[in-house]
Amino acid sequence: MAYYRKFPPGIHFDLQVLNNLLNSLLKHCLLREVFQVMSLSIMFKMLPALKILLKTFECVATMKLRNAVPALIDIFCKLVEAGMVLDPEHFNYIIKLLYQVQASKQEITEVLEMKSRLQMRQFIKNWKCDLESALNEIEHYKEKGDWTKLGNLYINIKLGCEKFADFQRFCACIAETLTKDCKEERPGVPFCEFAETISKDPQNSEVDKTLLGRIGISAMYFYHKLLQWSKGRKVLDKLYELKIHFTSLKGLTGPEKLAPRCQIVNIAAEIFLKSGSLDGAIWVLRESEWVINTPLWPCDRLDVLNRHNLLCTIAQEILEKSLYRQTFEVLQNLPGFQNSQAYIFNDVFCKMCSLQIEYAFLMVEKKKKKQRCLSFISKTVEVSQYSLLFNKLLDACIESNSLGISSSVAEFMISKSIPIDFSFLRRLITSLGRSCLWLKARAHYKSALSLGCYPPLEGNLYRKLLLIPSYLSEIEMLLAIEIFMVSNASSIQSPGTPTQVLQVVLKRCEENKSWSKDDYQAAVERLIMAARISDPKLFIKHMTVNVNKEQVYSLEHCSALKWLKENMKWAG
C-alpha cells in the first residue's frame, strides 16, 4: 500500500492479483484494509470486480457493521463514477442489504441516485449507437427511395431521443437526404411522402410541425435553385395542407439556415408564380404580413430589390385580370411605403446606382459610349415605375367605374407623393360627381388644386371674378364655383344690396388650337348644366363677351346666398 501511494501501477500490475487480495481481506473481515485498497485502486482507475463490491456489502450486512455503511457508500459512489457498471438487479440487491443493516433513508437515496445516473449514462451511450445506426438507415432509405419508411424512422427516433440538439442533427441529415433526389424521371417529391407519414402520427406536435417546416424550406430552396417549379410547388402545397406557417421559420441546412425572412418569402412567392399560381404567391405574401425589413427580421439589399421586382410582376398580372383591390394591396406593400423599410429601400437604389455605374464604365471601356451608359443608369435608379404602375391601376379603375377603389388609389398616391396623371385625377373627380359622391369629389378637387392640376384661383377670388377653363367638365366647373362662393361668403352674406357682382368668365383654351366654336359652345352648355345640378340650384346670367371673345356671366346673388345657407356647415 505504501509503495502504490508513491508510485503508480507499472506494466507488471495484475488486476486479478488485486481481486485476490481484496477477496482474502474480506475473508478475514479486514474491512478497513479493503476500503484502503479500493480507494487506492479508484485513484489509478484500476477497478475491482463487481462481485468483490457485492461481497463487501454482504460482509457489512452479515456482521451488522452499521458504522461502516457511510464509508462503503462513499466508495460505491466513486466506483460507479469511475466507470463500474451495475445492472438494476445489482442495485436492488445492494438496497436490500442496506435495509438489513438499517441504513438511513439518506444513504439509500444516494444509492438510488447513482442508479439513475448510471441508467442515464447507459441511455446516452445507447442513443449514440442508435443515432449512428439511424443515420446509416437514412442512407439506405434514400437509395431505395422509400420516404415513408424514412418518416417512420423519424417517429421512432423522436420517441427515443433525449437531447433536442441530437434530434436536430438527425433532422438536418434528413433535410440533406430529401434534397438530394433530383432525378427528373421520378415524378414524386420525397418531402411530401415523408411529411405525410409524420402528419399521421397520433403524437404529432407543434415541434414536429416546426421541424417539418424547416425541412420543407430546405426542400423549397433546393427546387428553386434547380428551377424545378412544379416540385417546389408541391412542397409548398404540402406545407399549406399541414397548416405549417413556414414564413416565420428558417431552413435546417445550407444558406437557408441563415436566410432572412424576406428572402424565404420571396422564393416561395416566386415558386408559386412560376408554377402558375398567382393566388398562391399572394397568399404567401399575406401570410408573412408583407414583411420586408424589420429590426427583428433584417435582410440585405438584394432581397429588397428582388421583392420590388416580384411585387411589380404580380401587380401587372393581377391588373390584367381586372382584380383592382388585390392589385392595390400589392402596390401598397412595395418597398419604401412602410416606415421600417424606407431607409433600406433608398439605400438599395443608391447601391444599385453605384454597382451599375461600375458596370457602365466597364462597358464604356469596350464600346466607348460613356455618356449613353450614364444616361441609362440615371433612368434605371428613378422610381418612376411606381408612378406608372399606380397610374395604370387608377386608369383601369376609373374606366371600369370602380370609384371606391379609384378614390383610395388616388388618396394613397397623393399621400405618398407619387406623381399622379392629372387627366386620370380629373376623370375621377368628374365620375365621382356624376355618381353623386360629392364629398369625395370635393376632397379630390381640393387636392388637385394644391397639386397644380387646375389654374390657381387665389388671384381672382377676392376680386369677385372666377375664371373657368372651358375644357373642364360640368362637375369640375361646379366645384370651382362652390369654392368661389365659399371664398366670397362674407360678401354674399352681408346685409343690404351687394356692391359688386360675382362674375364667371368661361376661358378659351389657348393651348389647344384645334378647339372649334362647337367645342366652346359645348363648354357653355356644361357651365349652364353645372349651375342646374347644384343643390340648391344656382342661377347664372349672361352679361357680355370680353375682348378675348369669352362669355362672361354673373352669379345671381339670391341663389348663391341660398346655397351658402344650406351648405355652409360643411363648406365653411
XYZ file of C-alpha atoms in Angstrom:
572
model
C 0.000 0.000 0.000
C 2.818 2.358 0.948
C 4.530 1.605 -2.371
C 1.472 2.321 -4.516
C 0.822 5.543 -2.673
C 4.149 6.768 -4.053
C 4.255 5.019 -7.434
C 1.520 4.246 -9.992
C 0.937 0.659 -11.140
C 3.502 -0.469 -13.706
C 3.472 -2.940 -16.588
C 3.569 -5.897 -14.198
C 0.413 -4.872 -12.365
C -2.190 -7.676 -12.479
C -5.843 -6.883 -11.852
C -6.524 -10.487 -10.862
C -3.944 -10.185 -8.053
C -5.817 -7.085 -6.829
C -9.120 -9.017 -6.758
C -7.451 -11.954 -4.947
C -6.029 -9.577 -2.369
C -9.422 -7.959 -1.735
C -11.064 -11.369 -1.534
C -8.562 -12.527 1.119
C -9.037 -9.348 3.147
C -12.828 -9.847 3.076
C -12.488 -13.465 4.294
C -10.645 -12.154 7.319
C -13.188 -9.325 7.770
C -10.462 -6.678 7.416
C -12.853 -4.012 6.140
C -10.643 -1.044 6.878
C -7.895 -2.518 4.707
C -10.473 -3.392 1.995
C -11.596 0.245 1.888
C -7.995 1.450 1.706
C -7.127 -0.852 -1.224
C -10.340 0.053 -3.055
C -9.713 3.792 -2.600
C -6.190 3.397 -3.949
C -7.359 1.344 -6.934
C -10.015 4.006 -7.757
C -7.267 6.635 -7.728
C -5.487 4.785 -10.546
C -8.762 3.716 -12.237
C -7.933 0.041 -11.594
C -11.428 -1.050 -10.615
C -12.003 -4.304 -8.741
C -14.506 -6.885 -9.921
C -18.217 -6.229 -9.300
C -18.522 -9.427 -7.262
C -15.902 -8.027 -4.809
C -18.049 -4.950 -4.256
C -21.168 -7.084 -3.689
C -19.254 -9.319 -1.228
C -18.190 -6.197 0.681
C -21.859 -5.155 1.091
C -22.723 -8.731 2.156
C -19.943 -8.696 4.761
C -21.146 -5.407 6.258
C -24.770 -6.626 6.342
C -23.948 -10.030 7.830
C -21.788 -8.579 10.576
C -24.314 -5.721 11.193
C -21.487 -3.178 10.852
C -23.718 -0.082 10.763
C -20.790 2.274 11.283
C -19.092 1.023 8.099
C -22.048 1.980 5.847
C -21.065 5.653 5.161
C -17.546 4.730 4.067
C -18.824 1.826 1.960
C -21.414 4.012 0.174
C -18.740 6.634 -0.475
C -16.521 4.012 -2.139
C -19.533 2.612 -4.011
C -20.355 6.039 -5.499
C -16.742 6.594 -6.523
C -16.618 3.194 -8.239
C -19.793 3.948 -10.259
C -18.468 7.379 -11.232
C -15.163 5.800 -12.259
C -16.982 3.528 -14.690
C -18.168 0.418 -12.855
C -21.374 -0.855 -14.492
C -24.176 -2.435 -12.452
C -27.439 -3.946 -13.613
C -30.765 -2.991 -11.988
C -30.823 -6.276 -10.059
C -27.423 -5.465 -8.532
C -28.778 -2.145 -7.235
C -31.854 -3.887 -5.857
C -29.635 -6.404 -4.050
C -27.433 -3.664 -2.529
C -30.517 -1.760 -1.281
C -31.856 -4.977 0.247
C -28.553 -5.439 2.135
C -28.614 -1.812 3.293
C -32.092 -2.300 4.732
C -30.750 -5.321 6.662
C -28.058 -3.153 8.243
C -30.631 -0.429 8.966
C -29.047 2.204 6.682
C -30.556 5.674 6.812
C -33.016 6.991 4.249
C -30.396 9.454 3.003
C -27.860 6.659 2.407
C -30.365 4.586 0.452
C -31.300 7.709 -1.578
C -27.624 8.133 -2.520
C -27.573 4.615 -3.964
C -30.817 5.241 -5.894
C -29.392 8.461 -7.324
C -26.324 6.574 -8.565
C -28.677 4.062 -10.163
C -30.448 6.888 -12.064
C -27.157 8.436 -13.153
C -25.854 5.105 -14.398
C -29.066 4.468 -16.338
C -28.836 7.905 -17.967
C -25.207 7.285 -18.870
C -26.130 3.972 -20.380
C -29.077 5.555 -22.238
C -26.835 8.221 -23.761
C -24.379 5.559 -24.830
C -27.182 3.507 -26.386
C -28.704 6.621 -28.016
C -25.376 7.438 -29.681
C -25.300 3.932 -31.085
C -28.944 4.253 -32.168
C -28.261 7.642 -33.794
C -25.344 6.304 -35.793
C -27.476 3.354 -36.818
C -30.333 5.704 -37.780
C -28.020 7.829 -39.915
C -26.988 4.691 -41.785
C -30.657 3.785 -42.234
C -31.338 7.225 -43.744
C -28.797 6.488 -46.456
C -30.369 3.087 -47.038
C -33.891 4.532 -47.440
C -32.568 7.204 -49.778
C -31.094 4.587 -52.083
C -34.380 2.660 -52.025
C -36.450 5.840 -52.421
C -38.603 4.695 -49.508
C -39.615 8.036 -47.971
C -42.478 6.526 -45.970
C -40.051 4.351 -44.018
C -37.888 7.419 -43.533
C -40.892 9.090 -41.923
C -41.398 6.098 -39.625
C -37.712 6.229 -38.691
C -38.188 9.897 -37.725
C -41.087 8.966 -35.446
C -39.110 6.164 -33.752
C -36.005 8.269 -33.212
C -38.107 11.132 -31.840
C -39.567 8.836 -29.173
C -36.135 7.638 -28.022
C -34.230 10.916 -28.244
C -33.338 12.695 -25.016
C -31.381 15.689 -26.335
C -33.119 18.007 -28.783
C -29.752 19.035 -30.263
C -29.122 15.412 -31.300
C -32.578 15.198 -32.825
C -31.976 18.410 -34.772
C -28.774 16.905 -36.121
C -30.768 13.869 -37.210
C -33.368 16.129 -38.897
C -30.615 18.058 -40.683
C -29.415 14.765 -42.170
C -32.977 14.050 -43.299
C -33.197 17.517 -44.905
C -29.971 16.890 -46.826
C -31.216 13.472 -47.921
C -34.594 14.781 -49.114
C -32.856 17.402 -51.240
C -30.503 15.018 -52.990
C -33.156 13.229 -55.021
C -33.254 15.475 -58.076
C -33.742 12.902 -60.825
C -36.303 14.270 -63.249
C -37.682 10.835 -64.068
C -39.032 10.495 -60.545
C -42.401 12.279 -60.521
C -42.848 12.265 -56.748
C -41.398 14.712 -54.248
C -39.614 12.946 -51.343
C -40.518 15.636 -48.821
C -44.246 15.227 -49.461
C -44.242 11.471 -48.799
C -42.061 11.965 -45.730
C -44.249 14.772 -44.319
C -47.459 12.842 -44.972
C -46.178 9.914 -42.891
C -45.252 12.142 -39.960
C -48.574 14.008 -40.064
C -50.414 10.730 -39.483
C -48.526 10.076 -36.245
C -51.006 10.365 -33.315
C -48.291 12.090 -31.259
C -47.620 14.701 -33.950
C -46.924 18.021 -32.162
C -46.099 21.673 -32.841
C -42.414 20.773 -32.533
C -42.876 18.294 -35.390
C -44.626 20.989 -37.441
C -41.751 23.383 -36.838
C -39.149 20.817 -37.865
C -41.193 19.814 -40.905
C -41.453 23.484 -41.837
C -37.685 23.908 -41.597
C -37.055 20.747 -43.632
C -39.644 21.992 -46.141
C -37.806 25.312 -46.514
C -34.608 23.425 -47.332
C -36.500 21.394 -49.949
C -38.061 24.581 -51.353
C -34.633 26.229 -51.729
C -33.313 23.109 -53.421
C -36.010 23.021 -56.111
C -35.851 26.780 -56.585
C -32.125 26.541 -57.302
C -32.775 23.825 -59.908
C -35.715 25.800 -61.391
C -37.961 22.783 -60.760
C -41.054 24.901 -60.137
C -43.616 22.090 -60.084
C -41.716 20.152 -57.406
C -41.158 23.291 -55.361
C -44.901 23.973 -55.645
C -45.710 20.509 -54.283
C -43.542 21.201 -51.245
C -45.409 24.469 -50.609
C -48.802 22.835 -51.160
C -47.933 20.171 -48.585
C -46.860 22.810 -46.052
C -50.152 24.631 -46.639
C -52.142 21.400 -46.310
C -50.467 20.603 -42.972
C -51.077 24.195 -41.760
C -47.376 24.828 -41.203
C -46.600 28.563 -41.011
C -43.181 28.293 -42.605
C -42.764 32.023 -43.367
C -41.580 32.637 -39.803
C -39.056 29.755 -39.870
C -35.579 29.158 -41.280
C -34.112 26.147 -43.056
C -32.113 23.401 -41.348
C -29.129 23.246 -43.681
C -27.220 25.324 -46.189
C -27.701 29.070 -46.844
C -31.398 28.867 -45.926
C -30.330 28.221 -42.318
C -29.299 31.890 -42.095
C -31.705 33.289 -44.678
C -33.723 36.412 -43.794
C -37.492 36.102 -43.727
C -37.833 38.390 -46.758
C -35.722 36.020 -48.859
C -37.678 32.924 -47.806
C -40.975 34.627 -48.668
C -39.560 35.858 -51.999
C -38.520 32.346 -53.013
C -41.857 30.812 -52.003
C -43.809 33.509 -53.861
C -41.635 33.084 -56.956
C -42.206 29.313 -56.968
C -45.975 29.883 -56.827
C -45.740 32.476 -59.588
C -43.552 30.342 -61.875
C -45.853 27.352 -61.387
C -48.893 29.391 -62.429
C -50.450 30.101 -59.029
C -50.978 33.830 -58.656
C -53.249 33.202 -55.664
C -50.504 31.159 -54.002
C -47.974 33.961 -54.442
C -50.345 36.488 -52.864
C -51.237 34.048 -50.084
C -47.633 33.562 -49.014
C -47.040 37.330 -49.013
C -50.122 37.906 -46.874
C -49.132 35.035 -44.597
C -45.857 36.842 -43.923
C -47.728 40.149 -43.423
C -45.764 41.536 -46.406
C -42.687 41.808 -44.202
C -39.546 43.078 -45.917
C -37.065 44.546 -43.478
C -37.608 44.945 -39.738
C -35.241 45.052 -36.733
C -36.372 41.530 -35.853
C -36.059 40.238 -39.440
C -33.250 42.227 -41.132
C -32.487 41.477 -44.770
C -29.923 42.614 -47.321
C -30.286 44.938 -50.288
C -30.629 42.247 -52.917
C -33.620 40.745 -51.086
C -35.350 44.140 -51.117
C -34.672 44.556 -54.815
C -35.999 41.047 -55.526
C -39.146 41.836 -53.528
C -39.622 45.016 -55.557
C -39.366 43.147 -58.855
C -41.589 40.327 -57.599
C -44.388 42.652 -56.473
C -44.269 44.634 -59.711
C -44.640 41.412 -61.703
C -47.520 40.200 -59.526
C -49.267 43.578 -59.754
C -49.059 43.547 -63.544
C -50.542 40.058 -63.753
C -53.377 40.800 -61.312
C -54.226 44.042 -63.088
C -54.606 42.140 -66.346
C -57.285 40.079 -64.582
C -59.101 43.300 -63.528
C -58.602 42.478 -59.833
C -58.194 46.067 -58.749
C -58.337 45.727 -54.964
C -55.748 42.950 -54.965
C -53.524 44.998 -57.295
C -53.771 47.968 -54.945
C -52.935 45.745 -51.975
C -49.778 44.524 -53.717
C -48.680 48.017 -54.781
C -49.217 49.400 -51.285
C -46.628 46.920 -49.996
C -43.845 47.839 -52.406
C -40.533 48.590 -50.653
C -40.375 52.086 -49.255
C -44.007 52.523 -48.212
C -43.533 51.091 -44.719
C -41.555 53.186 -42.245
C -39.242 50.332 -41.275
C -38.432 49.688 -44.928
C -37.997 53.188 -46.290
C -34.355 53.651 -45.272
C -33.150 50.362 -46.710
C -35.158 50.870 -49.899
C -33.448 54.196 -50.561
C -30.101 52.596 -49.745
C -30.836 49.763 -52.166
C -31.275 52.096 -55.092
C -28.175 54.069 -54.105
C -26.192 50.819 -54.108
C -27.828 49.828 -57.406
C -26.662 53.116 -58.813
C -23.124 52.517 -57.581
C -22.989 48.984 -58.978
C -24.489 49.986 -62.301
C -22.076 52.893 -62.654
C -19.168 50.479 -62.228
C -20.727 48.191 -64.807
C -21.372 51.130 -67.094
C -17.741 52.230 -67.064
C -16.664 48.710 -67.943
C -18.993 48.886 -70.926
C -17.553 52.280 -71.813
C -14.076 50.821 -71.984
C -15.345 48.306 -74.513
C -17.799 50.404 -76.506
C -16.579 53.992 -75.906
C -20.088 55.212 -75.107
C -19.744 56.729 -71.647
C -22.494 59.332 -71.900
C -25.043 56.862 -73.172
C -24.307 54.460 -70.287
C -24.553 57.164 -67.630
C -27.875 58.266 -69.062
C -29.134 54.681 -68.879
C -28.070 54.435 -65.214
C -29.817 57.610 -64.155
C -33.051 56.330 -65.658
C -32.683 52.937 -64.005
C -32.461 54.268 -60.458
C -35.517 56.541 -60.739
C -38.608 55.189 -59.028
C -40.782 56.185 -61.981
C -42.130 52.636 -62.289
C -44.161 53.234 -59.131
C -45.932 56.153 -60.780
C -46.528 54.185 -63.957
C -47.999 51.205 -62.092
C -50.242 53.284 -59.849
C -51.475 55.443 -62.730
C -52.174 52.362 -64.796
C -54.241 50.965 -61.927
C -56.052 54.283 -61.430
C -56.891 54.480 -65.133
C -58.258 50.920 -65.174
C -60.362 51.511 -62.037
C -61.916 54.693 -63.425
C -62.531 53.036 -66.786
C -64.462 50.232 -65.073
C -66.303 52.759 -62.878
C -64.831 51.217 -59.689
C -64.998 54.555 -57.939
C -64.397 53.347 -54.380
C -61.049 51.764 -55.158
C -60.215 54.590 -57.611
C -60.645 57.111 -54.811
C -58.485 55.051 -52.433
C -55.714 54.731 -55.031
C -55.700 58.474 -55.688
C -55.631 59.276 -51.961
C -52.714 56.885 -51.436
C -50.753 58.325 -54.362
C -51.203 61.874 -53.106
C -50.308 60.941 -49.516
C -47.115 59.183 -50.669
C -46.172 61.907 -53.180
C -46.411 59.516 -56.112
C -46.760 61.577 -59.330
C -50.361 61.261 -60.473
C -51.591 61.715 -64.042
C -53.792 64.832 -63.907
C -56.050 63.578 -66.676
C -56.895 60.493 -64.562
C -57.466 62.621 -61.468
C -59.846 64.891 -63.400
C -61.755 61.904 -64.776
C -62.063 60.553 -61.236
C -63.421 63.837 -59.901
C -65.942 64.016 -62.747
C -67.052 60.395 -62.270
C -67.471 60.889 -58.522
C -69.611 63.970 -59.055
C -71.774 62.310 -61.713
C -72.340 59.445 -59.265
C -73.385 61.996 -56.593
C -70.352 61.173 -54.433
C -69.822 64.838 -53.723
C -67.781 64.597 -50.556
C -65.131 62.509 -52.329
C -65.295 64.669 -55.441
C -64.746 67.875 -53.404
C -61.855 66.334 -51.433
C -60.063 65.217 -54.592
C -60.738 68.551 -56.292
C -59.035 70.419 -53.435
C -56.065 68.028 -53.612
C -55.901 68.528 -57.374
C -55.874 72.301 -56.897
C -52.939 72.081 -54.477
C -51.052 69.817 -56.897
C -51.461 72.320 -59.754
C -53.919 70.254 -61.760
C -56.076 73.383 -62.261
C -55.128 77.060 -62.728
C -54.778 78.767 -59.327
C -57.887 80.589 -58.119
C -56.438 82.756 -55.381
C -55.520 85.748 -57.572
C -59.104 86.366 -58.761
C -61.322 85.105 -55.942
C -61.364 88.249 -53.900
C -61.846 90.443 -56.976
C -65.205 88.703 -57.336
C -64.021 87.145 -60.606
C -63.875 83.429 -61.398
C -62.024 82.216 -64.494
C -63.238 78.752 -65.523
C -61.259 76.930 -68.252
C -63.633 75.757 -70.971
C -62.096 72.260 -71.054
C -63.496 71.419 -67.599
C -66.399 69.031 -67.143
C -69.656 70.289 -65.629
C -68.636 68.671 -62.309
C -65.297 70.471 -62.206
C -67.000 73.750 -63.137
C -69.486 73.380 -60.277
C -66.728 72.563 -57.771
C -64.837 75.678 -58.904
C -67.996 77.778 -58.440
C -68.507 76.282 -54.947
C -65.014 77.328 -53.850
C -65.636 80.729 -55.431
C -68.820 81.193 -53.347
C -67.239 79.986 -50.111
C -64.284 82.331 -50.605
C -66.694 85.244 -51.042
C -69.157 84.089 -48.366
C -68.753 87.186 -46.173
C -69.551 89.456 -49.102
C -72.519 87.347 -50.260
C -73.994 87.102 -46.764
C -73.503 90.743 -45.795
C -76.830 92.575 -45.292
C -78.020 95.117 -47.837
C -77.635 95.323 -51.602
C -74.406 93.746 -52.933
C -71.973 96.373 -54.163
C -70.086 94.126 -56.572
C -71.399 91.441 -58.925
C -69.825 87.953 -58.836
C -68.599 87.258 -62.358
C -67.776 83.980 -64.085
C -65.640 84.016 -67.227
C -65.546 80.905 -69.435
C -61.928 80.926 -70.629
C -60.991 79.689 -74.069
C -58.232 77.064 -74.417
C -55.293 78.990 -75.787
C -53.050 75.910 -75.746
C -55.427 73.834 -77.848
C -55.592 75.404 -81.303
C -57.846 72.626 -82.573
C -60.779 73.764 -80.445
C -63.718 74.883 -82.605
C -66.757 77.058 -81.999
C -68.747 73.894 -81.362
C -66.331 72.836 -78.628
C -66.650 76.189 -76.920
C -70.422 76.104 -77.259
C -70.422 72.655 -75.607
C -68.442 74.204 -72.755
C -71.100 76.907 -72.399
C -73.752 74.197 -72.103
C -71.650 72.415 -69.450
C -71.443 75.631 -67.432
C -75.219 76.040 -67.540
C -75.607 72.373 -66.555
C -73.202 72.886 -63.640
C -75.481 75.587 -62.251
C -78.544 73.370 -62.683
C -77.137 70.278 -60.942
C -76.113 72.286 -57.913
C -78.140 71.638 -54.762
C -79.814 74.055 -54.357
C -79.727 75.284 -57.953
C -77.625 78.253 -58.923
C -78.604 80.817 -61.489
C -76.102 82.431 -63.819
C -76.958 85.262 -66.183
C -75.133 86.062 -69.424
C -73.619 89.539 -69.223
C -71.276 90.138 -72.125
C -68.423 88.870 -74.321
C -64.970 90.219 -73.458
C -62.163 91.225 -75.830
C -60.946 87.610 -75.980
C -64.379 86.553 -77.251
C -65.040 84.759 -73.946
C -68.503 84.546 -72.410
C -68.935 86.477 -69.150
C -71.681 85.538 -66.690
C -72.929 86.893 -63.385
C -73.788 84.629 -60.463
C -77.269 85.513 -59.204
C -76.933 86.767 -55.609
C -80.054 85.152 -54.119
C -79.228 81.674 -55.398
C -75.665 81.997 -54.078
C -76.974 83.140 -50.695
C -79.422 80.230 -50.524
C -76.635 77.760 -51.449
C -74.406 79.069 -48.669
C -77.168 78.844 -46.075
C -77.776 75.167 -46.870
C -74.173 74.137 -47.360
C -72.064 76.376 -45.153
C -71.892 73.795 -42.342
C -69.581 71.571 -44.389
C -68.366 74.153 -46.916
C -67.073 76.602 -44.300
